Tab-separated table of C-alpha atoms and ligand atoms in Angstrom:
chain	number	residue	atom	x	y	z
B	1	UNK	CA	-250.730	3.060	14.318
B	2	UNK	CA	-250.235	0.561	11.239
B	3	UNK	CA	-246.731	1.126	11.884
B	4	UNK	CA	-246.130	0.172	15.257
B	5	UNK	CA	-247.957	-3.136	14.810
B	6	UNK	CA	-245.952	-4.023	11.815
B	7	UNK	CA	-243.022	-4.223	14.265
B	8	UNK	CA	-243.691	-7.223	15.980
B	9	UNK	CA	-244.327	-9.587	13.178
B	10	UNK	CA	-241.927	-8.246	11.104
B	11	UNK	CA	-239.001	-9.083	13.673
B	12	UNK	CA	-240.560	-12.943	14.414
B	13	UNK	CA	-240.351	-13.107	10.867
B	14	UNK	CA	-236.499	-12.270	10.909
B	15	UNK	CA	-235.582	-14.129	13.893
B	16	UNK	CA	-237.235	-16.889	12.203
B	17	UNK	CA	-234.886	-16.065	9.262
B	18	UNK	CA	-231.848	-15.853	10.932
B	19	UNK	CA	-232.333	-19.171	12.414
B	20	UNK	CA	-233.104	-20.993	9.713
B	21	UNK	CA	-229.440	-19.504	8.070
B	22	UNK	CA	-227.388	-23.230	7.980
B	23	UNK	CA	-224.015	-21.767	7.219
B	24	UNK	CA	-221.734	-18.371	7.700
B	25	UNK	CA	-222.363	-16.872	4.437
B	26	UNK	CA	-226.099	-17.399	4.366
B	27	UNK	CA	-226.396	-15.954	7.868
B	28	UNK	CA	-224.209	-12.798	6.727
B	29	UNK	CA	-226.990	-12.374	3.978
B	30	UNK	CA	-230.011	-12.327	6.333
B	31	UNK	CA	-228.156	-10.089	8.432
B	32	UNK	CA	-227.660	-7.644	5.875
B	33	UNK	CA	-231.502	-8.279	4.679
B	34	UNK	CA	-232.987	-7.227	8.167
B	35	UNK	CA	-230.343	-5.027	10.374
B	36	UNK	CA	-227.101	-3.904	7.706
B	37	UNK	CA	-227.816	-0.886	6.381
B	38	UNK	CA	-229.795	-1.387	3.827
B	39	UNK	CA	-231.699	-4.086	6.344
B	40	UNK	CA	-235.356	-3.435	6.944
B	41	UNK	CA	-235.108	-2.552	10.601
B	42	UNK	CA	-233.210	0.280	9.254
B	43	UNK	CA	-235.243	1.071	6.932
B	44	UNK	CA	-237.685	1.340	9.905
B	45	UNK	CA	-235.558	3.700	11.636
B	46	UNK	CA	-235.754	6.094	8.982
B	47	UNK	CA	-239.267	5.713	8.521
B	48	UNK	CA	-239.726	7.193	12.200
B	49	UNK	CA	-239.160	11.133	11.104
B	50	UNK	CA	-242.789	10.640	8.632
B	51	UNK	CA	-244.797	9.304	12.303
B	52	UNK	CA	-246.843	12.039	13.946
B	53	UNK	CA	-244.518	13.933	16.811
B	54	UNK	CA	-246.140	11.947	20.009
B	55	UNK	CA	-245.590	8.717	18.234
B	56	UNK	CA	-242.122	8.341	17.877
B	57	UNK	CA	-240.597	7.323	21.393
B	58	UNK	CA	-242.695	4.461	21.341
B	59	UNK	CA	-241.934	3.029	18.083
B	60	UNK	CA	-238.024	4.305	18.412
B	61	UNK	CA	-237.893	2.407	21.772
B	62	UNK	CA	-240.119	-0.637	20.058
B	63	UNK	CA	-237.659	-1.121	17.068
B	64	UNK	CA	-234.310	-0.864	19.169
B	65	UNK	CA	-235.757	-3.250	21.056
B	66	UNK	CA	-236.389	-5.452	18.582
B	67	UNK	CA	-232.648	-4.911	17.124
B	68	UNK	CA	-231.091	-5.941	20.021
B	69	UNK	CA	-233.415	-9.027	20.052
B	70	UNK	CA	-232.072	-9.905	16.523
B	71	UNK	CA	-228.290	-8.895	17.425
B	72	UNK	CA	-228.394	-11.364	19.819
B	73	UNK	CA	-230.067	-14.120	17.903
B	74	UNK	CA	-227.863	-13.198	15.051
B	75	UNK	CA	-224.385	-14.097	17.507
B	76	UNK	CA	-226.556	-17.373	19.206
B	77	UNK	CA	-226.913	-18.514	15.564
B	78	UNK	CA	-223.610	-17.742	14.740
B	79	UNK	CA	-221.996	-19.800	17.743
B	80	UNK	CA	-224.266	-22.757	16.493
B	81	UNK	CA	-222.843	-22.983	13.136
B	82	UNK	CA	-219.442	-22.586	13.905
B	83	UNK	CA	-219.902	-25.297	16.737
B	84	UNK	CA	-221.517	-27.829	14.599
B	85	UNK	CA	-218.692	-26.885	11.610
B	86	UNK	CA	-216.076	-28.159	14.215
B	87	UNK	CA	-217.405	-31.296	15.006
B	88	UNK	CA	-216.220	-34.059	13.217
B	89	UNK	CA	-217.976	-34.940	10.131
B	90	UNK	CA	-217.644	-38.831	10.784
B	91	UNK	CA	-218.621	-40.846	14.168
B	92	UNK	CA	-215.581	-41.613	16.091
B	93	UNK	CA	-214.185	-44.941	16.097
B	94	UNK	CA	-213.452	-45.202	19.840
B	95	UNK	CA	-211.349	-48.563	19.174
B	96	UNK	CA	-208.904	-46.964	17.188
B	97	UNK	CA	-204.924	-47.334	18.389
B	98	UNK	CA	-203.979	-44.121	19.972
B	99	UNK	CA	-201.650	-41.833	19.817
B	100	UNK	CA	-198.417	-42.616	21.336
B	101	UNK	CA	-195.794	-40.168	22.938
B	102	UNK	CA	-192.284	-41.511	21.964
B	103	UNK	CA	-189.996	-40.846	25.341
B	104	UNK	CA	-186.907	-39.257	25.035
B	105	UNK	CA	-184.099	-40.014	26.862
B	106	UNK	CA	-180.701	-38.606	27.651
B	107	UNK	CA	-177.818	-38.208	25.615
B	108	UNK	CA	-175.261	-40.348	25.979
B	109	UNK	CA	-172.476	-37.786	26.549
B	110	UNK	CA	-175.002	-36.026	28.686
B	111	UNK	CA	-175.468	-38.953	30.903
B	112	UNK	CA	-171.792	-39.489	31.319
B	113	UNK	CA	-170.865	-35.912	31.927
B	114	UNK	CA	-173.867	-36.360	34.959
B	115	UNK	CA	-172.411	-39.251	36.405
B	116	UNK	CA	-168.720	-37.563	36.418
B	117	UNK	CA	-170.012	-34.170	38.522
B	118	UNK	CA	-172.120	-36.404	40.734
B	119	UNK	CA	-168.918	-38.637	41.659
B	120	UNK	CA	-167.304	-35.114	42.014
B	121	UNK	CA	-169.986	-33.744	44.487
B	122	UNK	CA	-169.685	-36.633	46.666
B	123	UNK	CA	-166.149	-35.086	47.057
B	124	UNK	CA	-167.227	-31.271	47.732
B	125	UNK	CA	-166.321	-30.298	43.925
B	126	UNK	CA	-168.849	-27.567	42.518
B	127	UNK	CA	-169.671	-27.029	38.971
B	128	UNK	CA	-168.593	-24.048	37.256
B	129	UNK	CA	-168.540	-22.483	33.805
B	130	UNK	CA	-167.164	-20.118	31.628
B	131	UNK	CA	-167.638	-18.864	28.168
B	132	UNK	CA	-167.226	-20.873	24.692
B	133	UNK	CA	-166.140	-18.010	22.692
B	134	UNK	CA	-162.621	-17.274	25.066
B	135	UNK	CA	-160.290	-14.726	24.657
B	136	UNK	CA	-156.154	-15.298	24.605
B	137	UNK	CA	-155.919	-14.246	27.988
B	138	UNK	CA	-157.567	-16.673	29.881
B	139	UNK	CA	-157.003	-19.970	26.938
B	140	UNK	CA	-153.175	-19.527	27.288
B	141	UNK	CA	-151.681	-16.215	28.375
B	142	UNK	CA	-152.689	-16.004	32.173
B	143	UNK	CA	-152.140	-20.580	32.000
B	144	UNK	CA	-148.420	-19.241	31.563
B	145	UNK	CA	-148.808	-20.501	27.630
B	146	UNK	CA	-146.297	-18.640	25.483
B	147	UNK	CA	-147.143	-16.583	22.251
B	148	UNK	CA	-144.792	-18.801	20.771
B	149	UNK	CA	-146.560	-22.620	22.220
B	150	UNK	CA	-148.222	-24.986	19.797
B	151	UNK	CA	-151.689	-24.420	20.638
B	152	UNK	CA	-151.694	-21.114	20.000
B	153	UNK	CA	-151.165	-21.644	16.118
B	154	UNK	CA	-153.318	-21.204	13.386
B	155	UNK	CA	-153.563	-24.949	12.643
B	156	UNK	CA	-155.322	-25.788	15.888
B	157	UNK	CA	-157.048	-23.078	17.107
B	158	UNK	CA	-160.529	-21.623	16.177
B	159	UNK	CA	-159.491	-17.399	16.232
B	160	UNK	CA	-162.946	-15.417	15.281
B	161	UNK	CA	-163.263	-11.881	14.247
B	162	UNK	CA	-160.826	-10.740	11.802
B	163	UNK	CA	-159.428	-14.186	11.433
B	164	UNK	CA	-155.978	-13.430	11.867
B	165	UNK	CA	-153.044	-14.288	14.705
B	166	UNK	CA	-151.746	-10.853	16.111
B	167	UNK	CA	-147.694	-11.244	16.843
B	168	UNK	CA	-148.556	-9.773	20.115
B	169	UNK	CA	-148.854	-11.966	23.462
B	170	UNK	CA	-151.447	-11.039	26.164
B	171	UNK	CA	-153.802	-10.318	23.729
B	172	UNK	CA	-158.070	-10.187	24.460
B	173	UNK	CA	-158.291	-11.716	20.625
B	174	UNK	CA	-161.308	-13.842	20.927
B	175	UNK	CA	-161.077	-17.597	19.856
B	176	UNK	CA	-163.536	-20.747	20.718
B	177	UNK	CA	-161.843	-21.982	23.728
B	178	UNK	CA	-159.452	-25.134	22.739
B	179	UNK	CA	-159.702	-26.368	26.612
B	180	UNK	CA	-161.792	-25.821	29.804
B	181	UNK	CA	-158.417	-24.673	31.723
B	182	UNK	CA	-159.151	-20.990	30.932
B	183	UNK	CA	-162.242	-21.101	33.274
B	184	UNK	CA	-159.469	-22.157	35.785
B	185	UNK	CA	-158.525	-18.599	35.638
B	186	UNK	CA	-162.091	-16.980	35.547
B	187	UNK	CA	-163.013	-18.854	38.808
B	188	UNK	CA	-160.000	-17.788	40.121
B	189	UNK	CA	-160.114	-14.103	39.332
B	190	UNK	CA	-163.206	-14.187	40.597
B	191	UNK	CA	-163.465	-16.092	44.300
B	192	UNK	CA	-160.488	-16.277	47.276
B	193	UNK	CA	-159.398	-19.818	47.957
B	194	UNK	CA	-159.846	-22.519	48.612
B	195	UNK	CA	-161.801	-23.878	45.553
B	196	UNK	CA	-162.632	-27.071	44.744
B	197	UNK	CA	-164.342	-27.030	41.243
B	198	UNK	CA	-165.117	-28.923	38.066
B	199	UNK	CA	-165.912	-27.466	34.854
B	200	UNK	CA	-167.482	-29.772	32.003
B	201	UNK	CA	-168.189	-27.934	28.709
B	202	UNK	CA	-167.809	-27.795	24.812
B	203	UNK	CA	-164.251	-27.095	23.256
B	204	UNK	CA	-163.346	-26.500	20.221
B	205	UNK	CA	-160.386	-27.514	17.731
B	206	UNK	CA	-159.098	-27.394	14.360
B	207	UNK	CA	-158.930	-31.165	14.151
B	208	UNK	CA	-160.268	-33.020	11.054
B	209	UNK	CA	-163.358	-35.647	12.086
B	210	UNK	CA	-161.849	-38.966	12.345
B	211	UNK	CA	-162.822	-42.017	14.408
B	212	UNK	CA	-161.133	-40.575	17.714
B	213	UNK	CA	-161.711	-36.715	16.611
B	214	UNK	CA	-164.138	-33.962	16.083
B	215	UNK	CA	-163.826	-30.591	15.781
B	216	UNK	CA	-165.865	-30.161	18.946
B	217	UNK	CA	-165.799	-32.146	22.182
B	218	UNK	CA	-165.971	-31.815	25.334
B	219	UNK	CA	-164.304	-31.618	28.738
B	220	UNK	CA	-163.899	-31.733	32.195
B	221	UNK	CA	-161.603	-29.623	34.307
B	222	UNK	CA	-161.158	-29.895	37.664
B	223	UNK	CA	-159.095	-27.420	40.200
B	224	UNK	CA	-158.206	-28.035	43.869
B	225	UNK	CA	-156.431	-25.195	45.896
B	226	UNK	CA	-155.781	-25.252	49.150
B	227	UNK	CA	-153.329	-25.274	51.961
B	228	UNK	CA	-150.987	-27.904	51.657
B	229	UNK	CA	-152.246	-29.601	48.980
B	230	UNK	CA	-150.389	-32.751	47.035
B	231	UNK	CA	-150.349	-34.666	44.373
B	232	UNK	CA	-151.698	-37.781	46.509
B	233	UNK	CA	-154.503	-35.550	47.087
B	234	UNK	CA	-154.573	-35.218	43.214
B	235	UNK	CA	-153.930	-39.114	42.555
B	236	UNK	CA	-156.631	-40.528	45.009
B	237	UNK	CA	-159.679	-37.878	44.161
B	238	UNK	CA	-158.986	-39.297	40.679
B	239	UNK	CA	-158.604	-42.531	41.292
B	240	UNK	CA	-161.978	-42.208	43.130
B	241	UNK	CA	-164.426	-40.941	40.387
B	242	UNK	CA	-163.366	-42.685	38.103
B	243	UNK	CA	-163.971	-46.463	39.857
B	244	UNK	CA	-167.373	-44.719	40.526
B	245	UNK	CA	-167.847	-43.804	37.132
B	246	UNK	CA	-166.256	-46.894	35.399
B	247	UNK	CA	-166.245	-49.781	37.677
B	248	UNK	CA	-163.730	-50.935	40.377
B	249	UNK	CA	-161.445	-52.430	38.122
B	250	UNK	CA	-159.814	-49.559	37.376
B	251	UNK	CA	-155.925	-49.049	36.906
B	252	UNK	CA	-154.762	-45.200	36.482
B	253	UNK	CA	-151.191	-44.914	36.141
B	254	UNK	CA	-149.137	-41.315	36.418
B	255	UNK	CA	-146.882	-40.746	33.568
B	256	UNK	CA	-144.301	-37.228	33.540
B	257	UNK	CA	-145.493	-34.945	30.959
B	258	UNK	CA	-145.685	-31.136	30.296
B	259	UNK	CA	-148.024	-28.780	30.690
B	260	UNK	CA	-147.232	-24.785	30.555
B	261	UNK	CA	-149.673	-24.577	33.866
B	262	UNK	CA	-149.123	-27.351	36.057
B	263	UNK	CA	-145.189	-28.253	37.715
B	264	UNK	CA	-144.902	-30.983	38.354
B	265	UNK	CA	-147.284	-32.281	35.267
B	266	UNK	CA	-148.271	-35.666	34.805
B	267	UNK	CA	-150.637	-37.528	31.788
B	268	UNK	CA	-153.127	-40.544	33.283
B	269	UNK	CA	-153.229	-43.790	31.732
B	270	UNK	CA	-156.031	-46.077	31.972
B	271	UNK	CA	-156.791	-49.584	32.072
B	272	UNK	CA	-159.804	-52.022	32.436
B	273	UNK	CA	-160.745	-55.169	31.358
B	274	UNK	CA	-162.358	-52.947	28.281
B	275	UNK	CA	-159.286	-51.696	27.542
B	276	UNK	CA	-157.512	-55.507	27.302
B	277	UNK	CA	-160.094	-56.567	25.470
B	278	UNK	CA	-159.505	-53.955	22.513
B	279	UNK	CA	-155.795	-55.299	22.850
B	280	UNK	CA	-154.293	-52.366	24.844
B	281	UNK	CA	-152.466	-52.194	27.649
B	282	UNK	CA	-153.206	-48.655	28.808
B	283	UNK	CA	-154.951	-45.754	27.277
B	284	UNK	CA	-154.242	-42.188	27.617
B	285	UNK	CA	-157.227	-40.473	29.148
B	286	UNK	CA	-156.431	-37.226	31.186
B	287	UNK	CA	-153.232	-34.397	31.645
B	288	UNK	CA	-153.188	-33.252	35.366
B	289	UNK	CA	-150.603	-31.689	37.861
B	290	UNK	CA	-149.958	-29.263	40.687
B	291	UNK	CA	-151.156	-25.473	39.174
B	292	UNK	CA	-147.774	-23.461	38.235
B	293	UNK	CA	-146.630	-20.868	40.398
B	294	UNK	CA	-146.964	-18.648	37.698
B	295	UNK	CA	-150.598	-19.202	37.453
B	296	UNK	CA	-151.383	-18.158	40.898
B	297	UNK	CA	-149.737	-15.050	40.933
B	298	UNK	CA	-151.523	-14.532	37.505
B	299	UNK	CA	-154.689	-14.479	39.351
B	300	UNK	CA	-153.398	-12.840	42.268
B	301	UNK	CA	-152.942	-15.591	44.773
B	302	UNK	CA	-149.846	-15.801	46.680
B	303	UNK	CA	-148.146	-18.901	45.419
B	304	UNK	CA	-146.142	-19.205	48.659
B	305	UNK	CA	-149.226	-19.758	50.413
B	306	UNK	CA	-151.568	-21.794	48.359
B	307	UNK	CA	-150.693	-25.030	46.510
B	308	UNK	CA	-153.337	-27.142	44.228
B	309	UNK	CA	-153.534	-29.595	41.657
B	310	UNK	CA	-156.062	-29.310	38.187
B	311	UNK	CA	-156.920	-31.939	35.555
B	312	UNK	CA	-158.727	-32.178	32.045
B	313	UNK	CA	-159.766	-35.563	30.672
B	314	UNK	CA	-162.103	-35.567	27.376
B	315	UNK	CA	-165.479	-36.730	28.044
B	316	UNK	CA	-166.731	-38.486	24.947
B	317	UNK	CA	-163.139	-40.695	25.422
B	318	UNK	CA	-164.860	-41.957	28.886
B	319	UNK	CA	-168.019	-42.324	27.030
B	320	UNK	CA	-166.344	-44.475	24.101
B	321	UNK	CA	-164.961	-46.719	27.077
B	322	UNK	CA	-167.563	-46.948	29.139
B	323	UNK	CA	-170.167	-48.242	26.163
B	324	UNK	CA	-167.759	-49.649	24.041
B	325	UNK	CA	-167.837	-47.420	21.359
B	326	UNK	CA	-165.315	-46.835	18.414
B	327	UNK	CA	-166.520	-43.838	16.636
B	328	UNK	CA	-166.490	-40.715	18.216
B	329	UNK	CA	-168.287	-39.141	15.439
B	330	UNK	CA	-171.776	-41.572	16.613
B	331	UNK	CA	-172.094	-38.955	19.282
B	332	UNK	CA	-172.838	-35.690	17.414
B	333	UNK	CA	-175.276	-37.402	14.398
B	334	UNK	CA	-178.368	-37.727	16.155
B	335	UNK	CA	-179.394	-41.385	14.777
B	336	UNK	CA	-181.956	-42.832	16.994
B	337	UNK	CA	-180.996	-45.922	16.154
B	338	UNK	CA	-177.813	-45.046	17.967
B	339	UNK	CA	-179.363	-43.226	20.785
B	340	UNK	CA	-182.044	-45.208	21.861
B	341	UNK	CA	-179.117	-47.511	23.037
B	342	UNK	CA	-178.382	-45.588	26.059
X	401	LIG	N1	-156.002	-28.484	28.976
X	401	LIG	C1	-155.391	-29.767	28.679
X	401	LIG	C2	-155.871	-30.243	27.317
X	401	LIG	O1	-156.784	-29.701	26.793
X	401	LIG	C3	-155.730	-30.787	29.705
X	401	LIG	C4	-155.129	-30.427	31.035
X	401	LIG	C5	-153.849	-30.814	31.350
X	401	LIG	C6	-155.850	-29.719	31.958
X	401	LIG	C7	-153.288	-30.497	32.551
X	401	LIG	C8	-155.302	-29.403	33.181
X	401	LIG	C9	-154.009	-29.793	33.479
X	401	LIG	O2	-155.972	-28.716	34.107
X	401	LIG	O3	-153.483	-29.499	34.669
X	401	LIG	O4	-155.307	-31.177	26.794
């Protein structure tokens, strides 16, 4: 029965080794001395074939017993020495400065383009949206814009895909849309009247980065149709948002100009005391008119029926006036030293 009583002291003798392992690799080795397979409680395990017949549940039961014992010291050991290797080596220094979070804030154009739908919203305007990467269709075709007009050309226009103008009008070539008009038609297409929306988003032109232009900017459109809608109606929601947005001093003035989509079309001139300080009179600011005949029955509305008016002003030209800035081009480099003026 020498065997059976070797048991006992030969596992306190390996818990005691386990526990006195002080790091990973040392534990690892004690494991493999006592329960890997070339451990002694193996060993033990094949020793139990040579014990006399009625002898061996005892012991068999005794030494798993025991291994389980020693599996479980083995992981409590383990947990202890990975705890204490995580601790920090050196007492902290409670009086230490901490850590602080820097807060963001919005962007500038961001803030703007928030302040512009909420003067909207007090007016029943919603906000919609459309896609960046356009097709022909909805930038100029279906906003009654010639194959032959301008903006259509090479020079001004971002075309993707196969990078080349087709001589063909009506076209689904996709470009980076040059204006938020074509969403205009996508709203539209999509919805009876009335409608009463405004679209700010990210256009795109072929325009060489220069104090008052980037290659990408962006705008807000706005659409009204209706039943007997006019251009006062047109005139004094304008007039509205932007006192809100830019102070009560505000002068708009209604020029004649000519857009393919709007008849009558009209550009609006600004003025504030900003504006007379930088030595102008008026600045342009926004195109607007009453939505072409042409357009409606594009989209399927019955121009006999329903009149409206739509506008698109840049946003980062309201920005520039309402903080005073000169360079358009501050806007898209990320300095915090220019940001963390708004
Ligand atoms: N799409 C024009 C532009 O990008 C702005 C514009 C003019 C929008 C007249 C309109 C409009 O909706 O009626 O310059």
């Amino acid at each position: 029965m020498s065997f059976l009583n070797d048991i006992e002291p030969l596992k306190q003798s390996a818990l005691a080794d386990l526990n006195a392992a002080s790091d990973l690799p040392s534990l690892e080795q004690s494991k493999g001395a006592w329960i890997g397979p070339q451990g002694k409680f193996t060993g033990l395990m094949k020793q139990l074939g040579s014990l006399p017949k009625e002898d061996r549940p005892a012991a068999g039961k005794l030494i798993n017993a025991a291994k389980i014992e020693l599996e479980a010291a083995l992981s409590a050991r383990r947990e202890e020495i990975e705890l204490k290797a995580a601790q920090p080596k050196e007492p902290t220094d409670w009086t230490l400065p901490g850590r602080r979070r820097a807060v963001g804030r919005l962007h500038p154009l961001t803030q703007v383009t928030d302040d512009i739908v909420k003067a909207f919203r007090k007016l029943g305007f919603v906000v919609a949206d459309g896609p960046e990467i356009e097709d022909e269709y909805h930038c100029f075709d279906a906003l009654n814009t010639p194959a032959d007009h301008p903006a259509r050309d090479l020079q001004d226009t971002f075309y993707v895909g196969n990078n080349s103008k087709p001589e063909t009008s009506n076209s689904r070539l996709p470009l980076l849309r040059t204006h938020t008009s074509s969403v205009q038609i996508r709203v539209m297409k999509s919805q009876p009247p009335p409608i009463r929306i405004i679209v700010p988003g990210r256009v795109y032109r072929r325009d060489n980065a220069d104090a008052t232009h980037n290659p990408t900017f962006h705008q807000i459109e706005g659409l009204y149709v209706d039943k007997g809608v006019t251009v006062g109606d047109l005139k004094g929601t304008v007039e509205a948002v932007f006192k809100d947005v830019l102070g009560s001093d505000v002068k708009l003035r209604f020029r004649p100009h000519y857009f393919s989509y709007t008849e009558p079309s009209m550009e609006i001139d600004f003025t504030n005391a900003l504006v007379k300080k930088l030595g102008k009179d008026w600045l342009e600011i926004a195109g607007c008119g009453m939505v072409h005949p042409q357009v409606f029955e594009n989209v399927g509305y019955d121009p006999e029926v329903w009149t409206g008016w739509a506008f698109g002003f840049g946003i980062e030209r309201i920005a520039m006036l309402r903080y005073g800035i000169t360079d358009i081009r501050l806007f898209y480099e990320n300095d915090v030293r220019f940001l963390r003026q708004f």
